[in-house]
Coordinates of C-alpha atoms in Angstrom, one line a residue:
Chain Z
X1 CA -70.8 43.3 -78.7
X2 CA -67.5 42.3 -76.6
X3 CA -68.6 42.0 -72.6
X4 CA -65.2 44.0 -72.3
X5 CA -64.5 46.8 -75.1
X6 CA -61.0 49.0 -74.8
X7 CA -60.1 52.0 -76.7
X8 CA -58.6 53.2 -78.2
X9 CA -57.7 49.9 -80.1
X10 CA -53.7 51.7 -80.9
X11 CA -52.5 54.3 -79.5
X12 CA -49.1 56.4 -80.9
X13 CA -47.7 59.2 -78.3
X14 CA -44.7 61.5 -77.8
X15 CA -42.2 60.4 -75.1
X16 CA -43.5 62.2 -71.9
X17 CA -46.9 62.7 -72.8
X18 CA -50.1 62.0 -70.1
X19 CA -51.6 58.6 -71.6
X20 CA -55.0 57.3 -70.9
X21 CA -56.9 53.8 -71.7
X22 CA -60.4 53.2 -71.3
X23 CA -62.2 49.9 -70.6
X24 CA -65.4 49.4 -70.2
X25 CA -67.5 46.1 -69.3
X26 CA -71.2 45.0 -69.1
X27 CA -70.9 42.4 -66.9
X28 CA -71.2 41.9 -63.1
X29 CA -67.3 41.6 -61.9
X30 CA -65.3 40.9 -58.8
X31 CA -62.1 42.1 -59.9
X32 CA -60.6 44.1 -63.0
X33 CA -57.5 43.6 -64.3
X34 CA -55.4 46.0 -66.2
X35 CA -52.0 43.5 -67.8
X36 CA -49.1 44.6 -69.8
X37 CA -47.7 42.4 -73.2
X38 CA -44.5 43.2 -74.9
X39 CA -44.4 41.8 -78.8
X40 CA -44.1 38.3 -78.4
X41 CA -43.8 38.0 -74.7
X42 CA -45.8 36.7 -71.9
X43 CA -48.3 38.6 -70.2
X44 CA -47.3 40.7 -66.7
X45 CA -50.3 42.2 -64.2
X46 CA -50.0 45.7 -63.8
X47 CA -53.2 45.9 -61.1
X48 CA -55.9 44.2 -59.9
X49 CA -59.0 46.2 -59.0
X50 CA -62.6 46.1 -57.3
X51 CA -62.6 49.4 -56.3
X52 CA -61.0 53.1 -56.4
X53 CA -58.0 54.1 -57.4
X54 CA -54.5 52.1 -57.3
X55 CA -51.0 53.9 -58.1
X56 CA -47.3 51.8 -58.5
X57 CA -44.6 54.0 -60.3
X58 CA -46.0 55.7 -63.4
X59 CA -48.8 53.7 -63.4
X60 CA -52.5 54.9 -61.9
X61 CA -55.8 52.3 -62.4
X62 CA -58.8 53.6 -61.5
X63 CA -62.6 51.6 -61.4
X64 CA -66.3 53.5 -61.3
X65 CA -68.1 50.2 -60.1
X66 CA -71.7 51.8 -61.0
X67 CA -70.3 52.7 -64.3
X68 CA -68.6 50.1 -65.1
X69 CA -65.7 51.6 -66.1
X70 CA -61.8 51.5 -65.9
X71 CA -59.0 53.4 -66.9
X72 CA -55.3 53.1 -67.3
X73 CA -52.8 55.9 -67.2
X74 CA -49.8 56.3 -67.5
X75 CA -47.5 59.9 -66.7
X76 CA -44.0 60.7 -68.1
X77 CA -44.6 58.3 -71.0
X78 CA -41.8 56.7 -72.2
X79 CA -40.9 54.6 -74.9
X80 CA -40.2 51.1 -72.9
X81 CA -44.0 51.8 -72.1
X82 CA -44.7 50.1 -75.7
X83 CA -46.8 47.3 -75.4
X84 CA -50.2 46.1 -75.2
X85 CA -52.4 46.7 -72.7
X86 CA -55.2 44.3 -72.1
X87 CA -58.2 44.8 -69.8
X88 CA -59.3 41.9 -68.2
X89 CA -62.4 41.3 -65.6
X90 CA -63.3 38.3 -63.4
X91 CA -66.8 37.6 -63.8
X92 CA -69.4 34.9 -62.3
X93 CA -67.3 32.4 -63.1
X94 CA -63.9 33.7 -61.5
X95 CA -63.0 33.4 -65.6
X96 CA -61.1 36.0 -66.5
X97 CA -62.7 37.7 -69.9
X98 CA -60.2 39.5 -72.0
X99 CA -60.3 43.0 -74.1
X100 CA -59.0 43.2 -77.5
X101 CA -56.1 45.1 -76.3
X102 CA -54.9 48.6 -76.7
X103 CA -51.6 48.3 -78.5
X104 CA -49.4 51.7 -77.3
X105 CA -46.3 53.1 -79.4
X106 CA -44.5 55.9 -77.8
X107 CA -42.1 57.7 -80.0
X108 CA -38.6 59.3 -77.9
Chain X
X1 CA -39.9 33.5 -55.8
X2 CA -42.8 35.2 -57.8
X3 CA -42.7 34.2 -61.3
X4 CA -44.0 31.2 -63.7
X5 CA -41.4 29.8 -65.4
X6 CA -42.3 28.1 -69.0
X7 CA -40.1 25.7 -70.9
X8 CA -38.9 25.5 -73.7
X9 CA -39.4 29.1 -75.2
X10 CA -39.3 28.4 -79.1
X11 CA -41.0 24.9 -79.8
X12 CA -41.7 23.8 -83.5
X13 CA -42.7 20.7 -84.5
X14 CA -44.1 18.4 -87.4
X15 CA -47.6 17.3 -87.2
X16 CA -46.8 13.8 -86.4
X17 CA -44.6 14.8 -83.7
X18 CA -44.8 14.2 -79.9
X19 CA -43.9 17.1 -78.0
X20 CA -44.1 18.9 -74.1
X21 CA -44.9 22.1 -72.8
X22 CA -43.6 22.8 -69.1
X23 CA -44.7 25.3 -66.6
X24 CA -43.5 25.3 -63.0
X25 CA -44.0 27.9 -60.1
X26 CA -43.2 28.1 -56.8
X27 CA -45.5 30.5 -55.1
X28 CA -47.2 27.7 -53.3
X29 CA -50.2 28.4 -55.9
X30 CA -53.1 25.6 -56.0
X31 CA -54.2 26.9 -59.4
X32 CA -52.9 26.4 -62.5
X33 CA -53.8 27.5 -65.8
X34 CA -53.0 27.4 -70.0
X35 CA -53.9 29.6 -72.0
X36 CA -53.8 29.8 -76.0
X37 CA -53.1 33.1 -77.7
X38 CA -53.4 34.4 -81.2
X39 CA -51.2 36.9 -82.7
X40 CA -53.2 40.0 -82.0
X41 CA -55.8 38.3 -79.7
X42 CA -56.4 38.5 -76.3
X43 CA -55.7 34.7 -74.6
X44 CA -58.3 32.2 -74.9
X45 CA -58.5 29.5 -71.8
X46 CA -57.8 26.2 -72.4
X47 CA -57.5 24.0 -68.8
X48 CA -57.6 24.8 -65.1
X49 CA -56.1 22.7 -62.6
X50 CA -57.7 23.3 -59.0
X51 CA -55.6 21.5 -56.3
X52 CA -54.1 19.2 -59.1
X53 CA -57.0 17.9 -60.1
X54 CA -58.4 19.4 -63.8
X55 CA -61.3 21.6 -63.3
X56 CA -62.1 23.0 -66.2
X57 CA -61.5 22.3 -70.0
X58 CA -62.8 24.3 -72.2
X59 CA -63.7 21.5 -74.9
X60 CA -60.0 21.7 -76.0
X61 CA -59.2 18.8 -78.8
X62 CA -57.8 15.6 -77.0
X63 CA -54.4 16.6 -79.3
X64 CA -53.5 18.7 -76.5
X65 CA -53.7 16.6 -72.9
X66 CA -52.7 18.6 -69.6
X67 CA -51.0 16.9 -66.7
X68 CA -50.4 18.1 -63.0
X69 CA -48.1 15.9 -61.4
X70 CA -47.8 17.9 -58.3
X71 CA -49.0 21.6 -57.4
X72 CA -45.4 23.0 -58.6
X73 CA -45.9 21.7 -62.1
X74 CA -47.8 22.0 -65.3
X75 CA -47.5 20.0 -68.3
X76 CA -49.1 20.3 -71.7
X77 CA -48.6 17.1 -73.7
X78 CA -48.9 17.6 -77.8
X79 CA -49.8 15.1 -80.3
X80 CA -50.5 15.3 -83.8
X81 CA -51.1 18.9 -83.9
X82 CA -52.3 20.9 -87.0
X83 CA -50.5 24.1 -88.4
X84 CA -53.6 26.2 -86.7
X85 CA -52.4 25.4 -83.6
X86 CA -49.4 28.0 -83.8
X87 CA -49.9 30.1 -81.4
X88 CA -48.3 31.7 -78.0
X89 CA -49.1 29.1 -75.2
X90 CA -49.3 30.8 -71.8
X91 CA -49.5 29.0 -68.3
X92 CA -50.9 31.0 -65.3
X93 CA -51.1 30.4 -62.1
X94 CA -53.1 32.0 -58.9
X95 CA -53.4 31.5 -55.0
X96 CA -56.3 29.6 -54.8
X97 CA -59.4 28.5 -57.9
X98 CA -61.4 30.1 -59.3
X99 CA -64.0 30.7 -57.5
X100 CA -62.1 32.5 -54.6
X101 CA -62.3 36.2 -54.4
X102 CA -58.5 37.0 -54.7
X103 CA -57.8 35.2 -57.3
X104 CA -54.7 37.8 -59.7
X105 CA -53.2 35.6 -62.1
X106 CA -49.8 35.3 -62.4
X107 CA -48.8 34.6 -66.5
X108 CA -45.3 33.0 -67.6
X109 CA -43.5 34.4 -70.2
X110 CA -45.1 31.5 -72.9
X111 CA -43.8 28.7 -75.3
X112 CA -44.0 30.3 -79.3
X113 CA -45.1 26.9 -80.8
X114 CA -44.6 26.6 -84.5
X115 CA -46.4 23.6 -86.2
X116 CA -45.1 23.0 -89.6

């Protein structure tokens, strides 16, 4: 089992829809990290998290410590949102240890 | 200036070729990082340069050899590379090491290294 699991693993949606990935972790973490990849390009950090709730256009990150538990969303979908989304927590080591991504298509 | 800047984008070579991989930022970061990725996967650490000094390698083959020559600058130095090396090479850099609390990564854009 991952330390870091995301789903869902693809994701299709309408232009405008309410969109909503998951990550979940089972290790102790100082930060979480939600990052953005467009096919074949580098990687950009959306947030960085250790607790709450953290909002920056479209874009809302929230983090259940107890849980261990994060969620992307994103409002007003639109189809520049394509990408992948990759979950990514800081652990023990200050290493950051990946998801396997949540690739997103959203169709105008 | 906020980004990480990678050179040269494309990059393919033979496997008896010699070949660099830049990275440069100018955030005033003392941590510096490059990172192999996969088609499809998430990126895998390779090296991290703490205060331009290596701090961690994460048993990469000696064909790839990292160099900091100063705390703007990252290089990756290739040498007879295999074809399973092909990947997306991404450099990263953040404020201080890793074991800092505040510690976001900032990723370049990657060099797509072909090796024939």
């Amino acid at each position: 089992k991952n330390e870091v699991e995301q789903s869902p693993q693809n994701l299709t949606a309408q232009e405008g829809e309410f969109i909503t990935i998951n990550c979940s972790y089972s290790v102790g973490i100082s930060a979480l990290h939600w990052l953005q990849q467009h096919p074949g390009g580098g990687i950009v950090s959306l947030f960085m998290l250790s607790s709450g709730k953290k909002k920056h256009g479209r874009l809302i990150a929230t983090i259940n410590i107890q849980e261990k538990h994060s969620s992307l969303h994103i409002t007003a979908s639109h189809p520049r949102d394509s990408a992948v989304y990759i979950c990514a927590v800081r652990g023990d080591t200050g290493k950051l240890i990946f998801g396997q991504g949540t690739t997103l298509q959203v169709k105008p | 200036d906020t980004e990480v800047t990678q050179t040269p984008k494309h990059l393919v070579m033979g496997m008896t070729n010699k070949k660099s991989l830049k990275c440069e930022q100018h955030m005033g970061h003392r941590a510096m990082y490059w990172y192999k990725q996969k088609a499809k996967k998430p990126p895998e650490l390779m090296f991290v340069y703490s205060y331009e000094k290596l701090s961690i390698n994460e048993s990469v083959p000696s064909r790839f050899s990292p160099e900091c020559p100063n705390s703007s600058l990252l290089n990756l130095h290739l040498h007879a590379l295999q074809p399973e090396d092909s990947a997306l090479y991404l450099c990263a850099s953040s404020q201080e090491g890793l074991s800092t609390l505040y510690n976001e990564q900032f990723f370049g854009p990657g060099t797509r290294l072909t090796v024939l």
